[in-house]
Amino acid sequence: FTPREVSERVVRGQYGPGSVGGEDAAGYRAEPGVAADSSTETFVAIKFEIDNWRWAGVPFYVRAGKRLPKRVTEIAVQFKDVPHRIFGGQGERPGDPNVLALRIQPEEGISLKFGAKVPGARLTIEPVKMDFLYGSSFGAEPPEAYERLLLDAMLGDSTLFIRKDEVEAAWGLVSAIHQGWADVPPPTFPNYEAGTWGPEAVNALLAKDGREWRRP
C-alpha cells in the first residue's frame, strides 16, 4: 500500500464506553494498565485486492476488532450477481445475493444462503439457508484452535502452521499500513462505542463500492 491507498482502503478505530451483551463496558482508555490518552488501535477494516487474472475485480474486505457485539470469526463468500435475472419482475428480491459462510468459531460450520421458490402458484423467490454445524452433526464440539496447534506442535505436524515467507509477506503489508498511518494525524479516539461493529467510516468504506457489511 502507498500512503494514499492506506487512507482510501484502511479504517482504524478504538472503542469507547458502551454496552456489550446488555452489560456496561468501559472504554479502552479506562481499561487497567492503559494510558488515558492511548492511541492504540482496537479495530481495523481493510479492502484488499489481488493483482492477477484470477482475482481481478474481486474485492476482499477484512475487519477485526475488540468489544464488538459478539465474538465471531468467519469467512463469507458473496457470489456475483448475474447480468440478467431470469425471474426479474416476478417476485425476485434483488438485494439478496447468494452467500457461502464458513464459520471458524464459535459454532463451527458452514452456511449457504440462496434463493428458493416459495411453495404455491405464484413465482416468488425468497432467501433460504442450509446450515451444517459440527456440534449437532457429530455430537461433539471440535477442540479449540490452540489446543489443536499445541498438539500438532508436540506431534511435529506443521500442516496448520504458516511458513516464514508467508509471515514476512503479511508483515510487509502491515508495515506499509503503519507507515501510511505515521504520515497522517490519527483520528480522534475513541471513535466507536463498545458493542457496535466499529466506527462509522467502516460503513463508508463499502458504501463507496455499492456494498454493505454482512451481519455475522
Coordinates of N, CA and C in Angstrom, one line a residue:
F1 N 0.8 -1.2 0.0 CA 0.0 0.0 0.0 C 0.9 1.3 0.0
T2 N 0.5 2.2 -0.8 CA 1.1 3.6 -0.7 C 0.3 4.3 0.4
P3 N 0.9 5.4 0.9 CA 0.2 6.2 1.9 C -1.2 6.6 1.4
R4 N -1.4 7.0 0.2 CA -2.7 7.3 -0.3 C -3.6 6.1 -0.3
E5 N -3.2 5.0 -0.7 CA -4.0 3.8 -0.7 C -4.4 3.4 0.8
V6 N -3.5 3.7 1.7 CA -3.9 3.4 3.1 C -5.0 4.3 3.5
S7 N -5.0 5.6 3.2 CA -6.1 6.5 3.5 C -7.4 6.1 2.9
E8 N -7.3 5.5 1.7 CA -8.6 5.1 1.0 C -9.1 3.8 1.3
R9 N -8.2 2.9 1.8 CA -8.6 1.5 1.9 C -8.6 0.9 3.3
V10 N -8.1 1.7 4.3 CA -8.0 1.2 5.7 C -8.7 2.1 6.6
V11 N -9.4 1.6 7.5 CA -10.1 2.3 8.6 C -9.6 1.7 9.9
R12 N -9.2 2.6 10.8 CA -8.8 2.2 12.2 C -9.7 2.8 13.2
G13 N -9.8 2.1 14.4 CA -10.7 2.6 15.4 C -10.2 2.2 16.8
Q14 N -10.8 2.8 17.8 CA -10.6 2.5 19.2 C -11.9 2.6 19.9
Y15 N -12.3 1.6 20.7 CA -13.6 1.6 21.3 C -13.7 2.5 22.6
G16 N -14.8 3.1 22.7 CA -15.1 3.9 23.9 C -16.2 3.2 24.8
P17 N -16.7 3.9 25.8 CA -17.7 3.2 26.6 C -18.9 2.8 25.8
G18 N -19.5 1.7 26.3 CA -20.7 1.3 25.6 C -21.4 0.1 26.3
S19 N -22.0 -0.7 25.6 CA -22.7 -1.9 26.2 C -22.5 -3.1 25.3
V20 N -22.1 -4.2 26.0 CA -21.9 -5.5 25.3 C -22.7 -6.6 26.0
G21 N -23.6 -7.2 25.3 CA -24.4 -8.3 25.9 C -25.3 -7.8 27.0
G22 N -25.7 -6.5 26.9 CA -26.6 -6.0 27.9 C -25.9 -5.5 29.1
E23 N -24.6 -5.5 29.1 CA -23.8 -5.0 30.3 C -22.9 -3.9 29.9
D24 N -22.8 -2.9 30.8 CA -22.0 -1.7 30.5 C -20.5 -2.1 30.4
A25 N -19.9 -1.5 29.4 CA -18.5 -1.8 29.1 C -17.7 -0.5 29.1
A26 N -16.5 -0.5 29.8 CA -15.7 0.7 29.8 C -15.0 0.9 28.5
G27 N -14.6 2.1 28.2 CA -13.8 2.4 27.0 C -12.4 1.8 27.2
Y28 N -11.7 1.7 26.1 CA -10.3 1.1 26.1 C -9.4 1.9 27.0
R29 N -9.5 3.2 26.9 CA -8.6 4.1 27.7 C -8.9 4.0 29.2
A30 N -10.0 3.4 29.6 CA -10.3 3.2 31.0 C -10.0 1.8 31.5
E31 N -9.5 1.0 30.6 CA -9.1 -0.4 31.0 C -7.8 -0.3 31.8
P32 N -7.6 -1.3 32.8 CA -6.4 -1.3 33.6 C -5.2 -1.4 32.8
G33 N -4.2 -0.5 33.2 CA -2.9 -0.5 32.5 C -2.8 0.2 31.2
V34 N -3.9 0.9 30.8 CA -3.9 1.6 29.5 C -3.9 3.1 29.8
A35 N -3.0 3.8 29.1 CA -2.9 5.2 29.3 C -4.1 6.0 28.9
A36 N -4.4 7.1 29.6 CA -5.7 7.8 29.4 C -5.7 8.5 28.0
D37 N -4.6 8.6 27.4 CA -4.5 9.2 26.0 C -4.0 8.2 25.0
S38 N -4.2 6.9 25.2 CA -3.6 5.9 24.3 C -4.2 6.1 22.9
S39 N -3.3 5.9 21.9 CA -3.8 5.9 20.6 C -3.7 4.5 19.9
T40 N -3.6 3.5 20.7 CA -3.6 2.1 20.2 C -4.9 1.8 19.6
E41 N -4.8 1.2 18.4 CA -6.0 0.8 17.7 C -6.6 -0.5 18.3
T42 N -7.9 -0.6 18.3 CA -8.6 -1.8 18.7 C -9.5 -2.4 17.6
F43 N -9.4 -1.7 16.5 CA -10.3 -2.1 15.3 C -9.6 -1.7 14.0
V44 N -9.7 -2.6 13.0 CA -9.2 -2.2 11.7 C -10.1 -2.9 10.7
A45 N -10.3 -2.2 9.6 CA -11.0 -2.7 8.4 C -10.2 -2.4 7.2
I46 N -10.0 -3.3 6.2 CA -9.2 -3.1 5.1 C -9.8 -3.7 3.8
K47 N -9.6 -3.0 2.7 CA -10.0 -3.5 1.4 C -8.8 -4.0 0.7
F48 N -8.7 -5.3 0.4 CA -7.6 -5.8 -0.3 C -8.0 -6.2 -1.7
E49 N -7.1 -6.2 -2.7 CA -7.3 -6.7 -4.0 C -6.1 -7.5 -4.4
I50 N -6.3 -8.6 -5.2 CA -5.2 -9.4 -5.7 C -5.0 -9.1 -7.2
D51 N -3.8 -8.6 -7.5 CA -3.5 -8.2 -8.9 C -3.0 -9.3 -9.8
N52 N -4.0 -10.2 -10.1 CA -3.7 -11.2 -11.1 C -5.0 -11.5 -11.9
W53 N -4.9 -12.3 -12.9 CA -6.1 -12.6 -13.8 C -7.2 -13.3 -13.1
R54 N -6.8 -14.2 -12.1 CA -7.9 -15.0 -11.5 C -8.8 -14.1 -10.6
W55 N -8.2 -13.2 -9.9 CA -9.0 -12.5 -8.9 C -9.2 -11.0 -9.3
A56 N -8.9 -10.7 -10.5 CA -9.2 -9.3 -10.9 C -10.6 -8.9 -10.7
G57 N -10.8 -7.7 -10.1 CA -12.2 -7.2 -9.9 C -12.9 -7.8 -8.7
V58 N -12.2 -8.7 -7.9 CA -12.9 -9.3 -6.7 C -12.3 -8.6 -5.5
P59 N -13.0 -7.8 -4.7 CA -12.5 -7.2 -3.5 C -12.5 -8.2 -2.3
F60 N -11.6 -8.0 -1.5 CA -11.5 -8.8 -0.2 C -11.6 -7.8 0.9
Y61 N -12.7 -7.8 1.7 CA -12.9 -6.9 2.8 C -12.6 -7.7 4.1
V62 N -11.7 -7.1 4.9 CA -11.3 -7.8 6.2 C -11.6 -6.8 7.3
R63 N -12.2 -7.3 8.4 CA -12.3 -6.4 9.6 C -12.1 -7.3 10.8
A64 N -11.5 -6.6 11.8 CA -11.3 -7.3 13.1 C -11.3 -6.3 14.2
G65 N -11.8 -6.6 15.3 CA -11.8 -5.6 16.4 C -12.2 -6.2 17.7
K66 N -12.0 -5.4 18.8 CA -12.4 -5.8 20.1 C -13.6 -5.1 20.6
R67 N -14.3 -5.7 21.5 CA -15.6 -5.1 22.1 C -16.6 -4.9 21.0
L68 N -16.7 -5.8 20.1 CA -17.8 -5.8 19.1 C -19.0 -6.5 19.7
P69 N -20.2 -6.5 19.0 CA -21.4 -7.0 19.6 C -21.3 -8.5 20.0
K70 N -20.5 -9.3 19.3 CA -20.3 -10.7 19.7 C -18.9 -11.2 19.1
R71 N -18.5 -12.3 19.7 CA -17.3 -12.9 19.3 C -17.6 -13.9 18.1
V72 N -17.0 -13.6 17.0 CA -17.2 -14.4 15.8 C -16.1 -14.3 14.9
T73 N -15.7 -15.4 14.3 CA -14.7 -15.5 13.2 C -15.3 -16.2 12.0
E74 N -15.4 -15.6 10.9 CA -16.0 -16.3 9.7 C -15.5 -15.7 8.4
I75 N -15.6 -16.5 7.4 CA -15.3 -16.1 6.0 C -16.5 -16.1 5.2
A76 N -17.0 -15.0 4.7 CA -18.2 -15.0 3.9 C -17.9 -14.7 2.4
V77 N -18.3 -15.7 1.5 CA -18.1 -15.5 0.1 C -19.4 -15.1 -0.5
Q78 N -19.5 -13.9 -1.0 CA -20.7 -13.4 -1.7 C -20.6 -13.5 -3.2
F79 N -21.5 -14.3 -3.8 CA -21.4 -14.6 -5.2 C -21.9 -13.4 -6.0
K80 N -21.2 -13.2 -7.2 CA -21.6 -12.1 -8.0 C -23.0 -12.2 -8.5
D81 N -23.6 -11.1 -8.8 CA -24.9 -11.0 -9.4 C -24.8 -11.4 -10.9
V82 N -25.9 -11.9 -11.4 CA -25.8 -12.2 -12.9 C -26.3 -11.0 -13.7
P83 N -25.9 -10.9 -15.0 CA -26.3 -9.8 -15.8 C -27.8 -9.7 -16.1
H84 N -28.4 -10.9 -16.2 CA -29.8 -11.0 -16.5 C -30.5 -11.9 -15.5
R85 N -31.5 -11.4 -14.8 CA -32.3 -12.1 -13.8 C -33.4 -12.9 -14.5
I86 N -33.4 -14.2 -14.4 CA -34.4 -15.0 -15.1 C -35.8 -14.6 -14.6
F87 N -35.9 -14.4 -13.3 CA -37.2 -14.2 -12.7 C -37.4 -12.7 -12.4
G88 N -36.7 -11.8 -13.0 CA -36.9 -10.4 -12.7 C -38.3 -9.9 -12.9
G89 N -38.8 -9.1 -11.9 CA -40.1 -8.6 -12.0 C -41.2 -9.6 -11.6
Q90 N -40.8 -10.8 -11.1 CA -41.8 -11.8 -10.7 C -41.6 -12.2 -9.3
G91 N -41.2 -11.3 -8.5 CA -41.1 -11.6 -7.0 C -39.7 -11.8 -6.5
E92 N -38.8 -11.8 -7.4 CA -37.4 -12.0 -7.0 C -36.9 -10.7 -6.3
R93 N -36.2 -10.9 -5.2 CA -35.7 -9.7 -4.4 C -34.2 -9.5 -4.8
P94 N -33.9 -8.3 -5.4 CA -32.6 -8.1 -5.9 C -31.5 -7.9 -4.8
G95 N -32.0 -7.7 -3.6 CA -31.0 -7.3 -2.5 C -30.5 -8.6 -1.8
D96 N -30.7 -9.8 -2.2 CA -30.3 -11.0 -1.5 C -29.4 -11.8 -2.3
P97 N -28.1 -11.5 -2.3 CA -27.1 -12.4 -3.1 C -26.9 -13.7 -2.4
N98 N -26.5 -14.7 -3.2 CA -26.1 -16.0 -2.6 C -24.8 -15.8 -1.8
V99 N -24.8 -16.4 -0.6 CA -23.6 -16.3 0.3 C -23.2 -17.6 0.8
L100 N -22.0 -17.9 0.8 CA -21.4 -19.1 1.4 C -20.6 -18.6 2.6
A101 N -21.0 -19.0 3.8 CA -20.3 -18.5 5.1 C -19.6 -19.7 5.7
L102 N -18.3 -19.5 5.9 CA -17.6 -20.6 6.7 C -17.3 -20.1 8.1
R103 N -18.0 -20.6 9.0 CA -17.9 -20.2 10.4 C -16.7 -20.9 11.1
I104 N -15.7 -20.1 11.4 CA -14.5 -20.7 12.0 C -14.7 -20.9 13.5
Q105 N -15.2 -19.9 14.2 CA -15.5 -20.0 15.6 C -16.4 -18.8 16.0
P106 N -17.3 -19.0 17.1 CA -17.7 -20.3 17.6 C -18.7 -20.9 16.7
E107 N -19.3 -22.0 17.2 CA -20.3 -22.7 16.4 C -19.8 -23.0 15.0
E108 N -18.7 -23.8 14.9 CA -18.0 -24.1 13.7 C -19.0 -24.8 12.7
G109 N -18.9 -24.3 11.5 CA -19.8 -25.0 10.5 C -19.8 -24.2 9.2
I110 N -20.8 -24.5 8.3 CA -20.9 -23.9 7.0 C -22.3 -23.5 6.8
S111 N -22.6 -22.3 6.3 CA -24.0 -21.9 6.0 C -24.0 -21.4 4.5
L112 N -25.0 -21.9 3.8 CA -25.2 -21.5 2.4 C -26.6 -20.8 2.3
K113 N -26.6 -19.5 1.8 CA -27.8 -18.8 1.6 C -28.1 -18.6 0.1
F114 N -29.2 -19.0 -0.3 CA -29.6 -18.8 -1.7 C -31.1 -18.6 -1.9
G115 N -31.5 -18.3 -3.1 CA -32.9 -18.0 -3.4 C -33.6 -19.3 -3.7
A116 N -34.8 -19.4 -3.2 CA -35.7 -20.6 -3.5 C -37.1 -20.1 -3.7
K117 N -37.8 -20.9 -4.6 CA -39.2 -20.6 -4.9 C -40.1 -20.9 -3.7
V118 N -40.9 -19.9 -3.3 CA -41.9 -20.1 -2.3 C -43.0 -21.1 -2.8
P119 N -43.4 -22.1 -2.0 CA -44.4 -23.0 -2.4 C -45.7 -22.3 -2.8
G120 N -46.4 -22.7 -3.8 CA -47.6 -22.1 -4.3 C -47.6 -21.8 -5.8
A121 N -48.7 -21.2 -6.2 CA -48.8 -21.0 -7.7 C -48.0 -19.8 -8.1
R122 N -47.8 -18.8 -7.3 CA -47.0 -17.6 -7.7 C -45.6 -17.9 -7.7
L123 N -44.9 -17.2 -8.6 CA -43.4 -17.4 -8.8 C -42.8 -16.3 -7.9
T124 N -42.5 -16.7 -6.6 CA -41.9 -15.8 -5.7 C -40.6 -16.4 -5.1
I125 N -39.5 -15.6 -5.2 CA -38.3 -16.1 -4.7 C -37.9 -15.5 -3.4
E126 N -37.6 -16.3 -2.4 CA -37.2 -15.8 -1.1 C -35.8 -16.4 -0.7
P127 N -35.0 -15.7 0.1 CA -33.7 -16.3 0.6 C -34.0 -17.4 1.6
V128 N -33.2 -18.5 1.5 CA -33.3 -19.6 2.5 C -31.8 -20.0 2.9
K129 N -31.7 -20.7 3.9 CA -30.4 -21.1 4.4 C -30.3 -22.7 4.5
M130 N -29.1 -23.2 4.2 CA -28.8 -24.5 4.6 C -27.6 -24.5 5.5
D131 N -27.7 -25.1 6.7 CA -26.7 -25.0 7.7 C -26.1 -26.3 8.1
F132 N -24.8 -26.3 8.3 CA -24.1 -27.5 8.8 C -23.3 -27.1 10.0
L133 N -23.5 -27.7 11.2 CA -22.8 -27.4 12.4 C -22.1 -28.7 12.9
Y134 N -20.8 -28.5 13.2 CA -20.0 -29.7 13.7 C -20.7 -30.3 14.9
G135 N -21.1 -29.4 15.9 CA -21.6 -29.9 17.1 C -22.8 -30.7 17.0
S136 N -23.8 -30.3 16.2 CA -25.1 -31.0 16.0 C -24.9 -32.2 15.1
S137 N -23.9 -32.2 14.2 CA -23.8 -33.3 13.2 C -23.0 -34.5 13.8
F138 N -22.0 -34.1 14.7 CA -21.1 -35.2 15.2 C -21.3 -35.4 16.8
G139 N -22.1 -34.6 17.4 CA -22.4 -34.7 18.8 C -21.3 -34.3 19.7
A140 N -20.3 -33.7 19.2 CA -19.1 -33.2 20.0 C -18.6 -31.9 19.4
E141 N -18.1 -31.1 20.3 CA -17.5 -29.8 19.8 C -16.1 -30.1 19.4
P142 N -15.6 -29.5 18.3 CA -14.2 -29.6 17.9 C -13.3 -28.9 19.0
P143 N -12.0 -29.3 19.0 CA -11.1 -28.7 20.0 C -10.9 -27.2 19.7
E144 N -10.5 -26.5 20.7 CA -10.2 -25.1 20.5 C -9.0 -25.0 19.6
A145 N -8.8 -23.8 18.9 CA -7.8 -23.7 17.9 C -6.4 -23.9 18.5
Y146 N -6.1 -23.4 19.7 CA -4.8 -23.5 20.2 C -4.6 -24.9 20.8
E147 N -5.6 -25.6 21.2 CA -5.5 -27.0 21.6 C -4.9 -27.8 20.4
R148 N -5.5 -27.6 19.3 CA -5.1 -28.4 18.1 C -3.7 -28.0 17.7
L149 N -3.3 -26.7 17.7 CA -2.0 -26.3 17.4 C -0.9 -26.8 18.3
L150 N -1.2 -26.8 19.6 CA -0.3 -27.3 20.6 C 0.0 -28.8 20.4
L151 N -1.1 -29.5 20.2 CA -1.0 -31.0 19.9 C -0.2 -31.2 18.7
D152 N -0.4 -30.5 17.6 CA 0.3 -30.7 16.3 C 1.8 -30.3 16.6
A153 N 2.1 -29.3 17.4 CA 3.5 -28.9 17.7 C 4.2 -30.1 18.4
M154 N 3.5 -30.7 19.3 CA 4.1 -31.9 20.0 C 4.3 -33.1 19.1
L155 N 3.4 -33.2 18.1 CA 3.5 -34.3 17.2 C 4.4 -34.0 16.0
G156 N 4.9 -32.8 15.9 CA 5.8 -32.4 14.8 C 5.0 -32.3 13.5
D157 N 3.7 -32.0 13.5 CA 2.9 -31.8 12.3 C 2.8 -30.3 12.0
S158 N 3.4 -29.8 10.9 CA 3.4 -28.4 10.6 C 2.3 -28.0 9.6
T159 N 1.4 -28.9 9.4 CA 0.4 -28.6 8.3 C -0.4 -27.3 8.5
L160 N -0.8 -27.0 9.8 CA -1.6 -25.8 10.1 C -0.8 -24.6 10.4
F161 N 0.6 -24.7 10.3 CA 1.4 -23.6 10.7 C 1.9 -22.9 9.4
I162 N 2.0 -21.6 9.4 CA 2.4 -20.9 8.2 C 3.9 -20.8 8.1
R163 N 4.4 -20.6 6.9 CA 5.8 -20.6 6.6 C 6.4 -19.3 6.8
K164 N 7.7 -19.2 6.9 CA 8.5 -18.0 7.2 C 8.2 -16.9 6.1
D165 N 8.1 -17.3 4.8 CA 7.9 -16.4 3.7 C 6.5 -15.8 3.8
E166 N 5.5 -16.6 4.3 CA 4.2 -16.1 4.4 C 4.1 -15.0 5.5
V167 N 4.8 -15.3 6.6 CA 4.8 -14.3 7.7 C 5.5 -13.0 7.3
E168 N 6.5 -13.1 6.5 CA 7.2 -11.9 6.0 C 6.3 -11.1 5.1
A169 N 5.6 -11.8 4.2 CA 4.7 -11.2 3.3 C 3.6 -10.4 4.0
A170 N 3.0 -11.1 5.1 CA 2.0 -10.4 5.9 C 2.5 -9.2 6.6
W171 N 3.7 -9.3 7.2 CA 4.3 -8.2 7.9 C 4.6 -7.0 6.9
G172 N 4.9 -7.4 5.7 CA 5.2 -6.4 4.7 C 3.9 -5.5 4.4
L173 N 2.8 -6.1 4.4 CA 1.5 -5.4 4.2 C 1.2 -4.6 5.5
V174 N 1.4 -5.1 6.7 CA 1.2 -4.4 7.9 C 2.1 -3.2 8.0
S175 N 3.4 -3.4 7.7 CA 4.3 -2.3 7.8 C 4.0 -1.2 6.9
A176 N 3.5 -1.5 5.7 CA 3.1 -0.4 4.8 C 1.9 0.4 5.4
I177 N 1.0 -0.3 6.0 CA -0.2 0.4 6.6 C 0.3 1.3 7.8
H178 N 1.2 0.7 8.6 CA 1.7 1.5 9.8 C 2.4 2.8 9.2
Q179 N 3.2 2.6 8.2 CA 3.9 3.8 7.6 C 2.9 4.8 7.1
G180 N 1.8 4.3 6.4 CA 0.8 5.2 6.0 C 0.1 6.0 7.1
W181 N -0.1 5.3 8.2 CA -0.7 5.9 9.4 C 0.3 7.0 10.0
A182 N 1.6 6.7 9.9 CA 2.5 7.6 10.5 C 2.6 8.9 9.8
D183 N 2.2 8.9 8.5 CA 2.3 10.1 7.7 C 1.1 11.1 7.9
V184 N 0.1 10.7 8.6 CA -1.1 11.5 8.8 C -1.5 11.5 10.3
P185 N -2.2 12.6 10.7 CA -2.6 12.6 12.1 C -3.6 11.5 12.4
P186 N -3.6 10.9 13.6 CA -4.5 9.8 13.9 C -5.9 10.4 14.0
P187 N -6.9 9.5 13.8 CA -8.3 10.0 14.1 C -8.5 10.3 15.5
T188 N -9.6 11.0 15.8 CA -9.9 11.3 17.2 C -10.5 10.0 17.9
F189 N -9.7 9.5 18.8 CA -10.2 8.3 19.6 C -10.8 8.7 20.9
P190 N -11.8 7.9 21.4 CA -12.4 6.7 20.7 C -13.4 7.2 19.6
N191 N -13.6 6.3 18.6 CA -14.4 6.7 17.5 C -15.5 5.6 17.3
Y192 N -15.7 4.6 18.2 CA -16.8 3.8 18.1 C -17.1 3.3 19.5
E193 N -18.4 3.0 19.8 CA -18.8 2.5 21.1 C -18.6 1.0 21.2
A194 N -18.3 0.6 22.4 CA -18.2 -0.8 22.7 C -19.6 -1.4 22.4
G195 N -19.6 -2.6 21.8 CA -20.9 -3.2 21.5 C -21.5 -2.8 20.1
T196 N -20.7 -2.1 19.3 CA -21.1 -1.8 17.9 C -20.0 -2.4 17.0
W197 N -20.3 -2.3 15.7 CA -19.5 -3.0 14.7 C -18.4 -2.1 14.2
G198 N -18.0 -1.1 14.9 CA -16.8 -0.3 14.5 C -17.2 1.1 14.2
P199 N -16.3 2.0 13.8 CA -16.5 3.4 13.5 C -17.4 3.5 12.3
E200 N -18.1 4.7 12.2 CA -19.0 4.9 11.0 C -18.2 4.9 9.7
A201 N -16.9 5.3 9.7 CA -16.2 5.3 8.5 C -16.1 3.9 7.9
V202 N -16.2 2.8 8.7 CA -16.1 1.5 8.1 C -17.3 1.2 7.2
N203 N -18.4 1.8 7.4 CA -19.6 1.6 6.5 C -19.3 2.3 5.2
A204 N -18.7 3.5 5.3 CA -18.4 4.3 4.1 C -17.4 3.6 3.2
L205 N -16.5 2.8 3.8 CA -15.5 2.0 3.1 C -16.2 1.1 2.0
L206 N -17.3 0.5 2.4 CA -18.0 -0.4 1.5 C -19.0 0.3 0.7
A207 N -19.6 1.4 1.3 CA -20.7 2.1 0.6 C -20.2 2.7 -0.7
K208 N -18.9 3.2 -0.8 CA -18.4 3.8 -2.0 C -18.3 2.7 -3.1
D209 N -18.3 1.4 -2.7 CA -18.3 0.4 -3.7 C -19.7 -0.2 -4.0
G210 N -20.7 0.5 -3.4 CA -22.1 0.0 -3.6 C -22.4 -1.3 -2.8
R211 N -21.6 -1.5 -1.7 CA -21.8 -2.7 -0.9 C -22.0 -2.3 0.6
E212 N -22.4 -3.3 1.4 CA -22.5 -3.1 2.8 C -22.0 -4.4 3.5
W213 N -21.6 -4.2 4.8 CA -21.1 -5.3 5.6 C -22.2 -6.3 5.8
R214 N -21.9 -7.6 5.8 CA -22.8 -8.7 6.2 C -22.8 -8.8 7.7
R215 N -24.0 -8.9 8.3 CA -24.1 -9.1 9.7 C -23.9 -10.6 10.1
P216 N -22.8 -10.9 10.8 CA -22.5 -12.3 11.2 C -23.6 -12.9 12.0

